[in-house]
Amino acid sequence: MFLLNKNIVLGVTGGIAAYKSAELVRRLKDQGANVRVVMTTGGKAFITPLTLQAVSGNPVSDSLLDPEAEAAMGHIELAKWADLVLIAPATANTIAKIAAGMADNLLTTICLATAAPIAIAPAMNQQMWHANATQANMQLINALGIDVWGPGAGEQACGDVGFGRMIEPGEIVQHCGDFFAEPIKTLSGQHWVITAGPTREAIDPVRYISNHSSGKMGFAIASAASKAGAEVTVISGPVNLATPDNCARVDVQSAEQMHQQALALAENATVFVACAAVADYRVADIKEQKIKKSADVMSIELVKNPDIVADVAKLTQKPFTVGFAAETQDVEHYAKGKLAKKNLDMIAANNVATQGQGFNSDDNALTIYWTDGSKELPLTNKMELATQLVASINERMHDDKRS
Ligand code: PMT
């Protein structure tokens, strides 16, 4: 229904998943969309333009420099015609070109020339997906506001197993529908306060104690809650991240500062999510001047910081309070211990000893626990994971109110 009369330029690039493009076009058309296919040279090696012309009912475009094609519907017309430019499959090569703003073929030129939103469904070998260059390009893609659907994990055409498979045509069509759907603002009227990032505990004017938290997980939760209609405030330790759209932000350095802001803001919050990696201890005696090197061994006395999430959970007007547990062993045992000891409504546990997830990575996996239940949120990118977590928190909060 949401795709009725929507104009979709479908870019097909050179990956084995291109064979699924015919089904994708057919399904988009079944939903009422108008589809015009643009192919790269690589895409044509995997599926013929004739096939995609037949299923789309429109001529397929593949050349920037073909006067005849340009006379029919040139790149500017295609760019203007589109309500959405969807690239599926999107290879590492095309992703790199779009990230760099290149315009060396018809598809990349349309991406530069269009005012329409762009979405990509990445498809490549798992090693190529994890390559530093691809991940750096994906950060640029995210910063450009391009929607990324997938990739999925599993067995690949080359025999490898891992992330990089294009998600299925049915899922892509679902994403397209969601994209054009009027967002159902399920959290409207709610105020979410989210702590994110590390804290810094000063030792002297030039040194501090901190940890590896990047803030990505907390900011992704803020963004997901805001997209779902909540009013969101992020209390952030020092991070290098842009504030998610429509979120208020309070910057702090130390655990004590975060504690003060959190208690003030949580009083009027519907939900409090403690995603920050707060230092458990601070330096007892912060030196006013830089400490000079002298003895071979030195020790610094530390004192306990206030427990922010536990104190929020003690408020008379307590918001639905969600903690995180960052563990390297016995994850379930320690997470459940923190759930009970801090009197939380829910805790999201992550194993921060597993490579490629947890601190300062783009992906994560969580198990959420509440008093009489639990739920697995499997490994995926932090934005997708945050969307699932926000939905689970909202669901639990309503279940709690009903019981
Ligand atoms: O920021 P990223 O790079 O994206 O990484 C994400 C993350 C790994 C930091 C995140 O997923 C996470 O696990 N955050 C919680 C980290 C942590 O401090 O966990 P903990 O098990 O030590 O603390 C338990 C809970 O108490 C947490 O909700 C923490 O915010 C809270 N706490 C801890 C100490 C303290 N003084 N006050 C607190 O509120």
Coordinates of C-alpha atoms and ligand atoms in Angstrom, one line a residue:
M1 CA 0.0 0.0 0.0
F2 CA 2.8 2.4 0.9
L3 CA 4.6 1.7 -2.4
L4 CA 1.6 2.6 -4.6
N5 CA 2.8 4.9 -7.4
K6 CA 6.2 5.4 -5.8
N7 CA 9.0 5.8 -8.4
I8 CA 11.9 3.6 -7.5
V9 CA 15.2 3.7 -9.4
L10 CA 16.8 0.3 -8.8
G11 CA 20.5 0.2 -9.2
V12 CA 21.9 -3.3 -9.9
T13 CA 25.6 -3.7 -9.4
G14 CA 28.0 -6.6 -10.0
G15 CA 27.4 -9.2 -7.3
I16 CA 26.1 -12.7 -7.4
A17 CA 23.0 -11.5 -5.6
A18 CA 22.1 -9.6 -8.8
Y19 CA 20.2 -12.7 -9.9
K20 CA 17.6 -11.9 -7.2
S21 CA 17.0 -8.5 -8.8
A22 CA 14.3 -9.9 -11.1
E23 CA 12.3 -11.1 -8.1
L24 CA 12.9 -7.8 -6.3
V25 CA 11.5 -5.8 -9.3
R26 CA 8.5 -8.1 -9.5
R27 CA 7.7 -7.8 -5.8
L28 CA 8.1 -4.0 -5.9
K29 CA 5.7 -3.8 -8.8
D30 CA 3.3 -6.1 -7.0
Q31 CA 3.1 -3.4 -4.4
G32 CA 2.3 -0.8 -7.0
A33 CA 5.7 0.8 -7.4
N34 CA 7.0 2.1 -10.7
V35 CA 10.5 0.6 -11.2
R36 CA 13.3 1.8 -13.5
V37 CA 16.4 -0.3 -13.5
V38 CA 19.9 1.2 -13.8
M39 CA 22.7 -1.4 -14.2
T40 CA 26.5 -1.1 -13.9
T41 CA 28.8 -3.1 -16.2
G42 CA 29.3 -5.6 -13.3
G43 CA 25.6 -6.0 -12.8
K44 CA 25.1 -6.9 -16.5
A45 CA 27.6 -9.8 -16.0
F46 CA 25.2 -11.4 -13.6
I47 CA 21.8 -10.7 -15.1
T48 CA 20.7 -9.4 -18.5
P49 CA 19.1 -6.1 -19.0
L50 CA 16.5 -7.8 -21.1
T51 CA 15.2 -9.8 -18.1
L52 CA 15.0 -6.7 -15.9
Q53 CA 13.3 -4.8 -18.8
A54 CA 10.7 -7.5 -19.1
V55 CA 9.9 -7.7 -15.4
S56 CA 10.0 -3.9 -14.8
G57 CA 8.1 -3.0 -18.0
N58 CA 10.5 -0.2 -18.6
P59 CA 13.7 0.2 -20.6
V60 CA 16.9 -0.5 -18.6
S61 CA 19.5 2.2 -18.5
D62 CA 23.2 1.4 -18.3
S63 CA 25.2 4.1 -19.9
L64 CA 26.0 7.7 -19.0
L65 CA 27.4 8.5 -22.4
D66 CA 24.8 6.9 -24.7
P67 CA 23.2 9.9 -26.6
E68 CA 20.1 7.8 -27.5
A69 CA 19.4 6.7 -24.0
E70 CA 20.1 10.2 -22.7
A71 CA 17.6 11.6 -25.2
A72 CA 14.9 9.1 -23.9
M73 CA 15.3 9.5 -20.1
G74 CA 18.7 10.9 -19.2
H75 CA 20.5 10.8 -15.9
I76 CA 19.1 14.0 -14.6
E77 CA 15.5 13.0 -15.5
L78 CA 16.0 9.6 -13.8
A79 CA 17.5 11.4 -10.7
K80 CA 14.5 13.8 -10.6
W81 CA 11.9 11.0 -11.3
A82 CA 13.0 8.9 -8.4
D83 CA 11.2 8.9 -5.0
L84 CA 13.8 6.5 -3.9
V85 CA 17.1 5.3 -5.3
L86 CA 17.6 1.8 -4.1
I87 CA 20.8 -0.1 -4.9
A88 CA 20.5 -3.9 -4.5
P89 CA 22.9 -5.5 -4.6
A90 CA 25.3 -2.8 -3.6
T91 CA 28.9 -4.0 -4.0
A92 CA 31.9 -2.8 -2.0
N93 CA 33.1 -1.0 -5.1
T94 CA 29.9 1.0 -5.7
I95 CA 29.6 1.7 -1.9
A96 CA 33.2 3.1 -2.0
K97 CA 32.3 5.3 -5.0
I98 CA 29.2 6.7 -3.5
A99 CA 31.0 7.3 -0.2
A100 CA 33.6 9.3 -2.1
G101 CA 31.1 11.2 -4.2
M102 CA 32.3 9.8 -7.5
A103 CA 30.2 10.0 -10.7
D104 CA 32.0 7.6 -13.0
N105 CA 28.9 5.7 -14.3
L106 CA 25.2 6.2 -14.7
L107 CA 24.2 4.9 -11.3
T108 CA 26.8 6.8 -9.2
T109 CA 26.0 9.9 -11.2
I110 CA 22.3 9.5 -10.4
C111 CA 23.2 9.2 -6.7
L112 CA 25.0 12.5 -6.9
A113 CA 22.3 14.2 -9.0
T114 CA 19.2 13.1 -7.0
A115 CA 17.5 14.9 -4.2
A116 CA 15.6 11.6 -3.4
P117 CA 16.7 9.5 -0.5
I118 CA 19.1 6.6 -1.2
A119 CA 19.1 3.2 0.3
I120 CA 21.6 0.4 -0.3
A121 CA 21.5 -3.4 0.3
P122 CA 25.1 -4.4 0.6
A123 CA 26.2 -7.7 -0.8
M124 CA 29.8 -9.0 -0.8
N125 CA 32.2 -11.6 0.6
Q126 CA 32.4 -11.5 4.5
Q127 CA 36.1 -10.5 4.4
M128 CA 35.4 -7.6 2.1
W129 CA 32.5 -6.5 4.3
H130 CA 34.8 -6.5 7.4
A131 CA 37.7 -4.9 5.6
N132 CA 38.8 -1.6 7.2
A133 CA 38.2 0.3 4.0
T134 CA 34.7 -1.0 3.6
Q135 CA 33.8 -0.2 7.2
A136 CA 35.3 3.3 6.9
N137 CA 33.2 3.8 3.7
M138 CA 30.1 2.6 5.6
Q139 CA 30.7 5.3 8.2
L140 CA 30.7 7.8 5.4
I141 CA 27.6 6.3 4.0
N142 CA 25.9 6.6 7.4
A143 CA 27.1 10.2 7.7
L144 CA 25.6 10.9 4.3
G145 CA 22.2 9.8 5.6
I146 CA 22.0 6.9 3.2
D147 CA 19.8 4.0 4.6
V148 CA 21.6 0.7 4.9
W149 CA 19.4 -2.5 4.7
G150 CA 21.5 -5.5 5.8
P151 CA 23.7 -7.2 5.1
G152 CA 22.6 -10.5 6.5
A153 CA 24.8 -13.3 7.9
G154 CA 25.1 -16.9 6.7
E155 CA 26.6 -19.1 4.1
Q156 CA 27.9 -17.2 1.1
A157 CA 28.1 -18.1 -2.6
C158 CA 31.9 -18.4 -2.3
G159 CA 31.5 -20.9 0.6
D160 CA 32.5 -18.5 3.4
V161 CA 30.2 -18.0 6.3
G162 CA 29.6 -14.6 7.9
F163 CA 28.2 -11.1 7.3
G164 CA 27.8 -9.9 3.7
R165 CA 24.8 -11.7 2.2
M166 CA 22.2 -9.4 0.6
I167 CA 19.0 -9.6 2.6
E168 CA 16.2 -11.3 0.7
P169 CA 14.0 -9.4 -1.8
G170 CA 11.0 -9.8 0.5
E171 CA 12.9 -8.1 3.3
I172 CA 14.0 -5.3 1.0
V173 CA 10.4 -4.7 -0.2
Q174 CA 9.4 -4.6 3.5
H175 CA 12.1 -1.9 4.2
C176 CA 10.8 0.1 1.2
G177 CA 7.3 -0.1 2.6
D178 CA 8.4 1.0 6.0
F179 CA 10.4 3.7 4.4
F180 CA 7.4 5.3 2.8
A181 CA 5.0 4.5 5.6
E182 CA 4.0 7.3 7.9
P183 CA 6.1 6.4 10.9
I184 CA 3.9 5.1 13.7
K185 CA 5.1 7.2 16.6
T186 CA 4.7 4.5 19.3
L187 CA 6.7 6.4 21.9
S188 CA 5.1 9.7 21.4
G189 CA 4.5 11.4 24.8
Q190 CA 7.4 9.6 26.4
H191 CA 10.6 11.2 27.6
W192 CA 13.7 8.9 27.4
V193 CA 16.9 9.8 29.2
I194 CA 20.0 7.8 28.0
T195 CA 23.5 7.9 29.3
A196 CA 26.2 7.1 26.7
G197 CA 30.0 7.0 26.3
P198 CA 32.7 6.8 28.9
T199 CA 33.4 9.0 31.9
R200 CA 36.8 10.6 32.5
E201 CA 38.1 10.7 36.0
A202 CA 40.9 13.3 36.4
I203 CA 44.2 12.4 38.0
D204 CA 45.8 15.8 37.5
P205 CA 45.3 18.6 34.9
V206 CA 46.7 16.5 32.0
R207 CA 45.8 12.9 32.9
Y208 CA 42.6 10.9 33.5
I209 CA 41.2 7.4 34.0
S210 CA 38.7 6.3 31.3
N211 CA 37.7 3.3 29.1
H212 CA 37.1 2.3 25.5
S213 CA 33.4 3.3 25.2
S214 CA 32.8 5.2 22.0
G215 CA 29.2 6.1 22.7
K216 CA 27.9 4.4 19.6
M217 CA 25.5 2.0 21.4
G218 CA 24.0 4.8 23.6
F219 CA 23.7 7.2 20.7
A220 CA 22.0 4.5 18.5
I221 CA 19.5 3.9 21.3
A222 CA 18.8 7.7 21.5
S223 CA 18.3 7.8 17.7
A224 CA 16.0 4.8 17.7
A225 CA 13.9 6.1 20.5
S226 CA 13.6 9.5 18.9
K227 CA 12.7 8.0 15.5
A228 CA 9.9 6.0 17.4
G229 CA 8.5 9.3 18.6
A230 CA 10.0 9.8 22.1
E231 CA 11.5 13.1 23.4
V232 CA 15.1 12.1 24.0
T233 CA 17.9 13.5 26.1
V234 CA 21.4 12.0 25.9
I235 CA 23.8 12.5 28.8
S236 CA 27.1 11.9 27.1
G237 CA 30.6 11.4 28.3
P238 CA 33.4 12.6 26.0
V239 CA 32.8 11.0 22.5
N240 CA 33.3 12.0 18.9
L241 CA 29.8 11.5 17.7
A242 CA 27.2 13.9 16.2
T243 CA 24.0 14.3 18.3
P244 CA 21.3 12.1 16.8
D245 CA 18.5 14.1 15.0
N246 CA 15.9 15.7 17.3
C247 CA 17.7 14.6 20.5
A248 CA 18.8 17.0 23.3
R249 CA 22.3 16.5 24.6
V250 CA 24.0 17.2 27.9
D251 CA 27.8 16.8 27.8
V252 CA 29.7 15.7 30.9
Q253 CA 33.1 14.5 31.8
S254 CA 33.1 12.7 35.1
A255 CA 30.8 10.1 36.8
E256 CA 29.9 12.7 39.4
Q257 CA 28.7 15.1 36.8
M258 CA 26.8 12.4 35.0
H259 CA 25.2 11.4 38.3
Q260 CA 24.1 14.9 39.0
Q261 CA 22.6 15.4 35.5
A262 CA 21.0 12.0 35.4
L263 CA 19.2 12.4 38.7
A264 CA 17.9 15.8 37.7
L265 CA 16.6 14.6 34.3
A266 CA 15.4 11.2 35.3
E267 CA 12.8 12.7 37.7
N268 CA 10.6 13.5 34.7
A269 CA 11.6 10.7 32.5
T270 CA 9.4 7.8 31.3
V271 CA 12.5 5.6 30.6
F272 CA 16.1 5.8 31.8
V273 CA 18.7 3.7 29.9
A274 CA 22.1 3.6 31.5
C275 CA 24.4 2.7 28.5
A276 CA 27.4 4.7 29.7
A277 CA 30.5 3.0 30.8
V278 CA 30.8 4.8 34.1
A279 CA 34.0 4.7 36.0
D280 CA 33.4 2.7 39.2
Y281 CA 36.1 4.7 41.0
R282 CA 37.5 8.2 40.9
V283 CA 40.8 9.6 42.1
A284 CA 40.6 10.6 45.8
D285 CA 42.9 13.5 45.6
I286 CA 43.0 15.2 42.1
K287 CA 46.2 17.1 41.9
E288 CA 46.1 20.8 40.9
Q289 CA 49.4 20.6 39.2
K290 CA 50.9 18.0 36.8
I291 CA 52.4 15.1 38.8
K292 CA 56.1 14.9 38.3
K293 CA 57.9 11.7 37.5
S294 CA 59.9 10.5 40.5
A295 CA 59.7 7.1 42.2
D296 CA 59.7 3.9 40.2
V297 CA 56.4 2.9 41.7
M298 CA 53.5 5.1 42.4
S299 CA 50.0 4.4 43.6
I300 CA 46.8 6.5 43.3
E301 CA 44.1 6.2 45.9
L302 CA 40.6 5.7 44.4
V303 CA 37.2 6.2 46.0
K304 CA 33.9 4.7 44.8
N305 CA 31.8 6.7 42.5
P306 CA 28.0 7.0 43.1
D307 CA 26.1 4.3 41.2
I308 CA 24.0 6.4 38.8
V309 CA 21.5 3.8 37.6
A310 CA 21.0 2.4 41.1
D311 CA 20.3 5.9 42.4
V312 CA 17.8 6.6 39.5
A313 CA 16.0 3.3 40.4
K314 CA 15.6 4.6 44.0
L315 CA 13.7 7.8 42.9
T316 CA 10.2 8.0 44.2
Q317 CA 9.0 8.9 40.7
K318 CA 11.1 6.1 39.2
P319 CA 11.3 5.9 35.4
F320 CA 11.3 2.4 33.8
T321 CA 15.0 1.8 34.5
V322 CA 17.2 -0.2 32.1
G323 CA 20.8 -0.9 32.9
F324 CA 23.6 -2.5 30.8
A325 CA 26.0 -5.1 32.0
A326 CA 29.4 -5.2 30.2
E327 CA 30.9 -8.6 31.1
T328 CA 33.8 -10.7 30.1
Q329 CA 32.7 -14.0 31.7
D330 CA 29.6 -15.5 33.4
V331 CA 27.5 -12.9 31.6
E332 CA 24.1 -14.2 32.7
H333 CA 25.1 -14.7 36.3
Y334 CA 26.6 -11.2 36.7
A335 CA 23.9 -9.5 34.6
K336 CA 21.1 -11.0 36.8
G337 CA 23.1 -10.0 39.9
K338 CA 23.1 -6.4 38.7
L339 CA 19.4 -6.5 37.8
A340 CA 18.5 -7.5 41.3
K341 CA 21.1 -5.5 43.3
K342 CA 20.4 -2.2 41.5
N343 CA 16.6 -2.8 41.5
L344 CA 16.4 -2.4 37.7
D345 CA 13.4 -3.2 35.5
M346 CA 15.6 -4.6 32.8
I347 CA 19.2 -5.2 32.0
A348 CA 20.9 -5.5 28.6
A349 CA 24.0 -7.8 28.9
N350 CA 26.8 -7.8 26.4
N351 CA 29.9 -10.0 26.3
V352 CA 32.6 -7.4 25.8
A353 CA 35.3 -10.0 25.5
T354 CA 34.0 -11.2 22.1
Q355 CA 35.8 -9.6 19.2
G356 CA 33.9 -7.4 16.8
Q357 CA 31.2 -6.4 19.3
G358 CA 30.8 -4.4 22.5
F359 CA 33.2 -1.5 23.1
N360 CA 34.0 0.8 20.2
S361 CA 32.7 -1.5 17.5
D362 CA 29.8 -1.0 15.0
D363 CA 28.1 -4.3 15.9
N364 CA 26.8 -5.8 19.1
A365 CA 24.7 -8.6 20.5
L366 CA 22.6 -8.3 23.7
T367 CA 20.7 -10.6 26.0
I368 CA 18.0 -8.7 27.9
Y369 CA 16.9 -9.9 31.3
W370 CA 14.0 -8.9 33.5
T371 CA 12.8 -10.5 36.7
D372 CA 11.0 -13.4 35.1
G373 CA 12.2 -13.5 31.5
S374 CA 14.9 -12.9 29.0
K375 CA 15.3 -12.3 25.2
E376 CA 18.2 -12.7 22.8
L377 CA 19.0 -9.8 20.4
P378 CA 21.5 -11.4 18.1
L379 CA 24.6 -9.8 16.6
T380 CA 23.8 -7.0 14.2
N381 CA 24.8 -3.4 13.7
K382 CA 24.2 -1.1 16.7
M383 CA 21.5 0.9 15.0
E384 CA 19.4 -2.1 14.1
L385 CA 20.1 -3.6 17.6
A386 CA 19.0 -0.3 19.3
T387 CA 15.7 -0.4 17.3
Q388 CA 15.0 -3.9 18.6
L389 CA 16.1 -2.9 22.2
V390 CA 13.8 0.2 22.2
A391 CA 10.9 -1.9 21.0
S392 CA 11.6 -4.6 23.7
I393 CA 11.8 -1.9 26.4
N394 CA 8.5 -0.4 25.3
E395 CA 6.9 -3.8 25.2
R396 CA 8.1 -4.8 28.7
M397 CA 7.1 -1.4 30.2
H398 CA 3.5 -1.9 28.9
D399 CA 3.5 -5.6 30.1
D400 CA 4.6 -4.4 33.6
K401 CA 1.9 -1.8 33.7
R402 CA -0.7 -4.4 32.8
S403 CA 0.4 -6.9 35.4
Ligands
PMT1 O1 29.9 3.0 23.8 P1 30.2 1.8 22.8 O2 31.6 1.8 22.3 O3 29.2 1.7 21.8 O4 30.1 0.4 23.7 C1 28.9 0.0 24.3 C2 29.1 -0.5 25.7 C3 29.9 -1.8 25.7 C4 29.8 0.6 26.6 C5 27.6 -0.7 26.2 O5 27.0 -1.7 25.4 C6 27.6 -1.2 27.7 O6 27.8 -2.3 28.0 N1 27.5 -0.2 28.6 C7 27.6 -0.4 30.1 C8 29.0 -0.4 30.5 C9 29.2 -0.6 32.0 O7 29.7 0.2 32.6 O8 28.8 -1.8 32.4 P2 28.9 -2.3 34.0 O9 28.5 -3.7 34.0 O10 30.2 -1.9 34.6 O11 27.8 -1.4 34.7 C10 26.4 -1.8 35.0 C11 25.4 -0.7 34.8 O12 25.6 0.2 35.9 C12 25.5 0.0 33.5 O13 24.2 0.3 33.1 C13 26.3 1.3 33.9 O14 25.9 2.4 33.1 C14 25.8 1.5 35.3 N2 26.7 2.2 36.2 C15 27.9 1.7 36.5 C16 28.7 2.4 37.4 C17 28.3 3.6 38.0 N3 29.0 4.3 38.8 N4 27.1 4.1 37.7 C18 26.3 3.4 36.8 O15 25.2 3.9 36.5

